[in-house]
Amino acid sequence: MKMIYNAAPMTDDLFPRQTQAVVSLTSLYMLRMLGLFMILPVFALYAKDYSGSTPALIGFALGAYGLSQAILQIPFGLWSDRVGRRPVIVVGLILFALGSIVAAGAHSIYMVILGRLLQGSGAISGTLMAYVADSTSEKNRTKAMAVIGASIGISFGVSLILGPMLSAYGGVTAIFWVTALLSGLGLFVIYFAVPVLPKAGYTSREVRAVPELLGTSFADKNLLRLNGGIFTLHFVLMSTFLVLPVLLQDVEGLPRAHHWQVYLPLMFFSFIAMIPAMLLLSFWHMQRIPMLALYFVFFTAFNLLEAMLPSLISKTAPAGSRGTAMGVYSTSQFLGAFCGGAIGGLILQFGNVSMLFIVGSALVCSWLVYALSMAKPLPLKNMALLLKDIDGDISDKLLDIAGVEEVMVIPEQRRAYIKVNEKELDRAALEKLAH
């Protein structure tokens, strides 16, 4: 039986090329994420120096990139399906560099907001993931995606260390300039390290967003629970970084250039060990030991959920809809980052730190209550195959095969996307229908 995953299928003979693609695209992803994350641990400390700054505008500036990312993530992915991955990635990196330069030269909080919006307008995360999928065989694709996922966590941890170090030599301006430089390095990588793929090699709807499926993905109750989870996670993360750097400086008396000494052990041990942490922080944010202990719990929960949710999305998405579901998931993630910054800033301006943590706790509790009713995803595997014949009852024939649980048939492509229970799958019966 010949399973078809790419219009120009990858084979194990191309393994060195696939390795080159994964390594180069992972490095490109890390360069970009470093640029986005490095500002988090220091921005709240330096943003007060910009003219016109208020807590609300500082929060808006911190989360602004998430707004443009959320709006443009899916359109950029669809654009890359039409014109190719590389041109879209290049445009995205240029926009990211331009936004970094605008923010680096800013003297008012409004120019910082403009710069952050421009940074986010280079919304190429989904396109990068699609390029990874285009460049790998189905056998190696899961491993490649796992490498990308791990690189995000590494980038986040490294950025919490590098951000305070760089800011000691030039404040957030230095970080924005370094971010622009990282974008330039990204352009070097895309031109000289990432393998060129023929346009015919672009992957199926399992790894890209399909416009006609967007409504279904937004409305699916199980996917909605997971999208709400990533929204909540990044809302809390962004709002937390509006106050954590200030608490470390004002409560702990730790100079801003040395904040990495707190983040390094917190991130390291949180990889190994949100609700109670966030709620208790509303009472204990002025006490040293409880504050650090609760942030340890928070980062542990963050790393765990950040790793688990994408996998659950992949398992929960209906057959043939995985790429669309991941696009909606990414949009929810960036929207959460924006709302966490913007709403968190408003709470700080018109309320206080305790109120911010209480709101975060309430949001997490609400999501948990909603998520508890979600059914456990079945251990099913996604497959795609080219069909010998297309007739009116082909979907029923596929569903009648033992082990086939879900089916989506695309008649004009003579292709079927299915979810199967491998232990029960009747491969011989499936082979009779496959080309």
CSV table of C-alpha atoms in Angstrom, one decimal, residues 55-372:
chain,number,residue,atom,x,y,z
A,55,PRO,CA,1.1,51.0,32.8
A,56,ALA,CA,-1.6,50.4,30.3
A,57,LEU,CA,0.6,51.5,27.3
A,58,ILE,CA,3.5,49.5,28.6
A,59,GLY,CA,1.3,46.4,28.7
A,60,PHE,CA,0.0,47.1,25.2
A,61,ALA,CA,3.6,47.5,23.9
A,62,LEU,CA,4.7,44.2,25.5
A,63,GLY,CA,1.8,42.3,24.0
A,64,ALA,CA,1.5,44.2,20.7
A,65,TYR,CA,3.4,41.7,18.7
A,66,GLY,CA,0.8,39.1,19.6
A,67,LEU,CA,-2.0,41.1,18.0
A,68,SER,CA,-0.4,41.4,14.6
A,69,GLN,CA,0.8,37.7,14.8
A,70,ALA,CA,-2.7,36.6,15.6
A,71,ILE,CA,-4.2,38.5,12.7
A,72,LEU,CA,-1.6,37.5,10.1
A,73,GLN,CA,-0.5,34.0,11.1
A,74,ILE,CA,-3.1,32.1,9.0
A,75,PRO,CA,-3.0,34.6,6.0
A,76,PHE,CA,0.8,34.3,5.8
A,77,GLY,CA,0.4,30.5,5.8
A,78,LEU,CA,-2.1,30.6,3.0
A,79,TRP,CA,0.1,33.1,1.1
A,80,SER,CA,3.0,30.7,1.3
A,81,ASP,CA,0.9,28.0,-0.2
A,82,ARG,CA,0.5,30.2,-3.3
A,83,VAL,CA,3.9,31.9,-3.7
A,84,GLY,CA,6.2,29.5,-1.9
A,85,ARG,CA,7.6,29.2,1.6
A,86,ARG,CA,10.9,31.0,1.1
A,87,PRO,CA,9.6,34.3,-0.2
A,88,VAL,CA,7.1,34.6,2.7
A,89,ILE,CA,9.8,33.7,5.2
A,90,VAL,CA,12.1,36.4,3.8
A,91,VAL,CA,9.3,39.0,3.9
A,92,GLY,CA,8.5,38.0,7.5
A,93,LEU,CA,12.2,38.3,8.6
A,94,ILE,CA,12.5,41.7,6.9
A,95,LEU,CA,9.3,43.0,8.7
A,96,PHE,CA,10.7,41.6,12.0
A,97,ALA,CA,14.0,43.4,11.5
A,98,LEU,CA,12.2,46.6,10.5
A,99,GLY,CA,10.1,46.5,13.6
A,100,SER,CA,13.1,45.9,15.8
A,101,ILE,CA,14.9,48.9,14.2
A,102,VAL,CA,11.9,51.1,14.8
A,103,ALA,CA,11.7,50.0,18.4
A,104,ALA,CA,15.4,50.4,18.9
A,105,GLY,CA,15.3,54.1,17.8
A,106,ALA,CA,12.1,54.9,19.8
A,107,HIS,CA,11.9,57.6,22.3
A,108,SER,CA,8.2,57.4,23.0
A,109,ILE,CA,6.1,54.4,24.0
A,110,TYR,CA,4.0,54.9,20.9
A,111,MET,CA,7.0,54.2,18.6
A,112,VAL,CA,7.8,51.1,20.7
A,113,ILE,CA,4.2,49.9,20.1
A,114,LEU,CA,4.6,50.6,16.4
A,115,GLY,CA,7.9,48.6,16.4
A,116,ARG,CA,6.3,45.7,18.3
A,117,LEU,CA,3.4,45.6,15.9
A,118,LEU,CA,5.8,45.5,12.9
A,119,GLN,CA,7.8,42.7,14.6
A,120,GLY,CA,4.6,40.7,14.9
A,121,SER,CA,3.5,41.4,11.4
A,122,GLY,CA,6.3,39.0,10.2
A,123,ALA,CA,4.0,36.2,11.2
A,124,ILE,CA,5.9,33.2,9.8
A,125,SER,CA,5.8,30.6,12.6
A,126,GLY,CA,3.2,28.6,10.7
A,127,THR,CA,5.1,28.9,7.5
A,128,LEU,CA,8.3,27.7,9.1
A,129,MET,CA,6.5,24.7,10.5
A,130,ALA,CA,5.0,23.9,7.1
A,131,TYR,CA,8.5,24.2,5.5
A,132,VAL,CA,9.7,21.6,8.0
A,133,ALA,CA,6.8,19.3,7.1
A,134,ASP,CA,7.5,19.9,3.3
A,135,SER,CA,11.2,18.9,3.9
A,136,THR,CA,10.7,15.7,5.8
A,137,SER,CA,9.2,12.3,5.2
A,138,GLU,CA,6.2,11.2,7.3
A,139,LYS,CA,8.5,8.8,9.1
A,140,ASN,CA,10.8,11.6,10.2
A,141,ARG,CA,8.2,14.4,10.5
A,142,THR,CA,7.1,13.7,14.0
A,143,LYS,CA,10.7,13.8,15.2
A,144,ALA,CA,11.3,17.0,13.3
A,145,MET,CA,8.3,18.7,14.9
A,146,ALA,CA,9.5,17.5,18.3
A,147,VAL,CA,12.9,19.2,17.7
A,148,ILE,CA,11.2,22.4,16.8
A,149,GLY,CA,9.0,22.2,19.9
A,150,ALA,CA,12.1,21.6,22.1
A,151,SER,CA,13.8,24.6,20.5
A,152,ILE,CA,11.0,26.9,21.5
A,153,GLY,CA,11.5,25.9,25.2
A,154,ILE,CA,15.3,26.3,24.9
A,155,SER,CA,14.9,29.7,23.3
A,156,PHE,CA,12.6,30.8,26.1
A,157,GLY,CA,15.0,29.7,28.8
A,158,VAL,CA,18.0,31.2,27.1
A,159,SER,CA,16.2,34.5,26.5
A,160,LEU,CA,15.5,34.9,30.2
A,161,ILE,CA,19.2,34.8,30.8
A,162,LEU,CA,20.4,36.8,27.8
A,163,GLY,CA,17.8,39.6,28.1
A,164,PRO,CA,19.0,40.9,31.5
A,165,MET,CA,22.6,40.5,30.4
A,166,LEU,CA,22.2,42.5,27.2
A,167,SER,CA,20.1,45.2,28.9
A,168,ALA,CA,23.0,45.9,31.3
A,169,TYR,CA,25.0,47.3,28.3
A,170,GLY,CA,22.3,49.4,26.7
A,171,GLY,CA,18.8,48.8,28.1
A,172,VAL,CA,16.0,47.5,25.9
A,173,THR,CA,17.5,49.5,23.0
A,174,ALA,CA,20.4,47.1,22.9
A,175,ILE,CA,18.0,44.1,22.9
A,176,PHE,CA,16.1,45.5,19.9
A,177,TRP,CA,19.3,46.1,18.0
A,178,VAL,CA,20.4,42.5,18.7
A,179,THR,CA,17.0,41.3,17.6
A,180,ALA,CA,17.4,43.1,14.3
A,181,LEU,CA,20.8,41.5,13.9
A,182,LEU,CA,19.3,38.1,14.6
A,183,SER,CA,16.8,38.7,11.8
A,184,GLY,CA,19.7,39.4,9.5
A,185,LEU,CA,21.3,36.1,10.5
A,186,GLY,CA,18.0,34.5,9.8
A,187,LEU,CA,18.1,35.8,6.2
A,188,PHE,CA,21.6,34.4,5.9
A,189,VAL,CA,20.3,31.0,7.0
A,190,ILE,CA,17.3,30.9,4.7
A,191,TYR,CA,19.4,31.8,1.7
A,192,PHE,CA,22.5,29.7,2.4
A,193,ALA,CA,21.5,26.8,4.7
A,194,VAL,CA,17.9,25.9,4.1
A,195,PRO,CA,17.4,23.5,1.2
A,196,VAL,CA,15.3,24.7,-1.7
A,197,LEU,CA,12.2,22.6,-2.4
A,198,PRO,CA,10.2,22.4,-5.6
A,199,LYS,CA,6.8,24.0,-5.3
A,200,ALA,CA,5.2,20.7,-6.2
A,201,GLY,CA,6.6,19.3,-2.9
A,202,TYR,CA,4.2,21.3,-0.7
A,203,THR,CA,2.4,19.2,1.8
A,204,SER,CA,-1.3,18.4,2.2
A,205,ARG,CA,-3.9,19.9,4.4
A,206,GLU,CA,-2.6,17.8,7.3
A,207,VAL,CA,0.1,20.4,7.9
A,208,ARG,CA,-1.4,23.6,6.4
A,209,ALA,CA,-4.5,25.7,7.0
A,210,VAL,CA,-7.5,25.2,4.7
A,211,PRO,CA,-9.9,28.2,4.5
A,212,GLU,CA,-13.1,26.2,4.3
A,213,LEU,CA,-12.2,24.3,7.5
A,214,LEU,CA,-11.5,27.4,9.6
A,215,GLY,CA,-15.1,27.7,10.8
A,216,THR,CA,-15.2,24.1,11.8
A,217,SER,CA,-11.9,24.3,13.7
A,218,PHE,CA,-13.1,27.5,15.6
A,219,ALA,CA,-16.4,25.8,16.5
A,220,ASP,CA,-15.1,22.3,17.6
A,221,LYS,CA,-15.7,22.1,21.3
A,222,ASN,CA,-12.7,19.9,22.1
A,223,LEU,CA,-10.4,22.1,20.0
A,224,LEU,CA,-11.9,25.1,21.7
A,225,ARG,CA,-11.0,23.8,25.1
A,226,LEU,CA,-7.3,23.4,23.9
A,227,ASN,CA,-7.3,26.7,22.2
A,228,GLY,CA,-8.6,28.3,25.4
A,229,GLY,CA,-5.8,26.6,27.2
A,230,ILE,CA,-3.0,28.1,25.1
A,231,PHE,CA,-4.8,31.5,25.2
A,232,THR,CA,-4.9,31.3,29.0
A,233,LEU,CA,-1.3,30.1,29.3
A,234,HIS,CA,0.1,33.0,27.3
A,235,PHE,CA,-2.2,35.5,28.8
A,236,VAL,CA,-0.9,34.6,32.3
A,237,LEU,CA,2.7,34.5,31.0
A,238,MET,CA,2.6,38.0,29.5
A,239,SER,CA,0.8,39.6,32.4
A,240,THR,CA,3.2,37.9,34.8
A,241,PHE,CA,6.2,39.6,33.1
A,242,LEU,CA,4.6,43.0,33.6
A,243,VAL,CA,5.3,42.6,37.3
A,244,LEU,CA,7.9,39.9,37.9
A,245,PRO,CA,10.9,42.0,36.8
A,246,VAL,CA,9.7,44.9,39.0
A,247,LEU,CA,9.2,42.5,42.0
A,248,LEU,CA,12.7,41.1,41.7
A,249,GLN,CA,14.1,44.6,41.7
A,250,ASP,CA,11.9,46.3,44.3
A,251,VAL,CA,11.1,43.4,46.6
A,252,GLU,CA,14.2,41.3,46.3
A,253,GLY,CA,16.6,44.2,45.8
A,254,LEU,CA,18.2,42.4,42.9
A,255,PRO,CA,19.9,44.6,40.3
A,256,ARG,CA,18.2,44.3,36.9
A,257,ALA,CA,21.5,43.1,35.3
A,258,HIS,CA,21.5,40.1,37.6
A,259,HIS,CA,18.0,38.9,37.1
A,260,TRP,CA,19.3,36.0,35.1
A,261,GLN,CA,20.6,34.5,38.3
A,262,VAL,CA,17.0,34.0,39.3
A,263,TYR,CA,15.7,32.9,36.0
A,264,LEU,CA,18.4,30.3,35.3
A,265,PRO,CA,17.7,28.0,38.3
A,266,LEU,CA,13.9,28.6,38.0
A,267,MET,CA,13.9,27.5,34.4
A,268,PHE,CA,16.3,24.6,34.9
A,269,PHE,CA,14.4,23.0,37.8
A,270,SER,CA,11.0,23.8,36.4
A,271,PHE,CA,11.8,21.5,33.5
A,272,ILE,CA,12.2,18.7,36.1
A,273,ALA,CA,9.3,19.4,38.9
A,274,MET,CA,-0.6,27.5,38.1
A,275,ILE,CA,-3.7,27.8,39.7
A,276,PRO,CA,-2.5,27.7,43.4
A,277,ALA,CA,0.7,29.6,42.4
A,278,MET,CA,-1.2,32.5,40.8
A,279,LEU,CA,-3.8,32.7,43.6
A,280,LEU,CA,-1.3,32.6,46.4
A,281,LEU,CA,0.9,35.2,44.6
A,282,SER,CA,-2.0,37.7,45.1
A,283,PHE,CA,-1.3,37.5,48.8
A,284,TRP,CA,2.5,36.7,48.9
A,285,HIS,CA,4.0,38.7,46.1
A,286,MET,CA,5.8,41.0,48.7
A,287,GLN,CA,7.4,38.0,50.5
A,288,ARG,CA,10.6,36.7,49.2
A,289,ILE,CA,10.6,32.9,49.7
A,290,PRO,CA,6.9,32.2,48.9
A,291,MET,CA,7.2,34.5,45.8
A,292,LEU,CA,10.1,32.5,44.3
A,293,ALA,CA,8.6,29.2,45.3
A,294,LEU,CA,5.4,30.0,43.6
A,295,TYR,CA,7.1,31.2,40.4
A,296,PHE,CA,8.9,27.9,40.3
A,297,VAL,CA,5.5,26.2,40.3
A,298,PHE,CA,4.3,28.6,37.6
A,299,PHE,CA,7.2,27.9,35.3
A,300,THR,CA,6.9,24.2,35.9
A,301,ALA,CA,3.2,24.3,34.8
A,302,PHE,CA,4.0,26.6,31.9
A,303,ASN,CA,6.6,24.2,30.5
A,304,LEU,CA,4.4,21.2,30.9
A,305,LEU,CA,1.4,22.7,29.2
A,306,GLU,CA,3.4,24.3,26.4
A,307,ALA,CA,4.7,20.8,25.5
A,308,MET,CA,1.4,19.0,26.0
A,309,LEU,CA,-1.1,21.2,24.2
A,310,PRO,CA,0.2,21.0,20.6
A,311,SER,CA,0.3,17.2,20.9
A,312,LEU,CA,-3.3,17.1,22.1
A,313,ILE,CA,-4.4,19.4,19.2
A,314,SER,CA,-2.8,17.0,16.8
A,315,LYS,CA,-4.6,14.0,18.3
A,316,THR,CA,-8.0,15.8,18.7
A,317,ALA,CA,-8.2,17.5,15.2
A,318,PRO,CA,-10.6,15.7,12.8
A,319,ALA,CA,-9.1,13.8,9.9
A,320,GLY,CA,-7.7,16.2,7.3
A,321,SER,CA,-8.0,19.2,9.6
A,322,ARG,CA,-4.7,19.0,11.6
A,323,GLY,CA,-3.0,21.9,9.7
A,324,THR,CA,-6.1,24.1,10.1
A,325,ALA,CA,-6.4,23.2,13.8
A,326,MET,CA,-2.8,24.1,14.4
A,327,GLY,CA,-3.2,27.4,12.6
A,328,VAL,CA,-6.2,28.3,14.9
A,329,TYR,CA,-4.2,27.1,17.9
A,330,SER,CA,-1.3,29.4,17.0
A,331,THR,CA,-3.7,32.3,16.5
A,332,SER,CA,-5.1,31.7,20.0
A,333,GLN,CA,-1.6,31.6,21.5
A,334,PHE,CA,-0.6,35.0,20.1
A,335,LEU,CA,-4.0,36.5,20.9
A,336,GLY,CA,-3.5,35.4,24.5
A,337,ALA,CA,-0.1,37.1,24.6
A,338,PHE,CA,-1.6,40.3,23.3
A,339,CYS,CA,-4.5,40.2,25.8
A,340,GLY,CA,-2.2,39.3,28.7
A,341,GLY,CA,-0.1,42.4,28.0
A,342,ALA,CA,-2.9,44.8,27.1
A,343,ILE,CA,-5.4,43.8,29.8
A,344,GLY,CA,-2.7,43.3,32.4
A,345,GLY,CA,-1.5,46.8,31.8
A,346,LEU,CA,-5.0,48.2,32.3
A,347,ILE,CA,-5.3,46.2,35.5
A,348,LEU,CA,-2.1,47.7,36.8
A,349,GLN,CA,-3.0,51.2,35.8
A,350,PHE,CA,-6.5,51.1,37.5
A,351,GLY,CA,-5.9,48.4,40.1
A,352,ASN,CA,-2.8,46.7,41.6
A,353,VAL,CA,-0.5,43.7,41.5
A,354,SER,CA,-2.8,41.6,43.7
A,355,MET,CA,-5.7,42.2,41.3
A,356,LEU,CA,-3.6,41.2,38.4
A,357,PHE,CA,-2.8,37.8,40.0
A,358,ILE,CA,-6.4,37.3,41.0
A,359,VAL,CA,-7.6,37.9,37.4
A,360,GLY,CA,-5.0,35.4,36.2
A,361,SER,CA,-6.2,32.9,38.7
A,362,ALA,CA,-9.8,33.3,37.8
A,363,LEU,CA,-9.0,32.8,34.1
A,364,VAL,CA,-7.0,29.7,34.8
A,365,CYS,CA,-9.8,28.3,37.0
A,366,SER,CA,-12.4,29.0,34.4
A,367,TRP,CA,-10.5,27.2,31.7
A,368,LEU,CA,-9.8,24.3,34.0
A,369,VAL,CA,-13.5,23.8,34.8
A,370,TYR,CA,-14.3,24.0,31.0
A,371,ALA,CA,-11.4,21.6,30.1
A,372,LEU,CA,-12.4,18.9,32.7
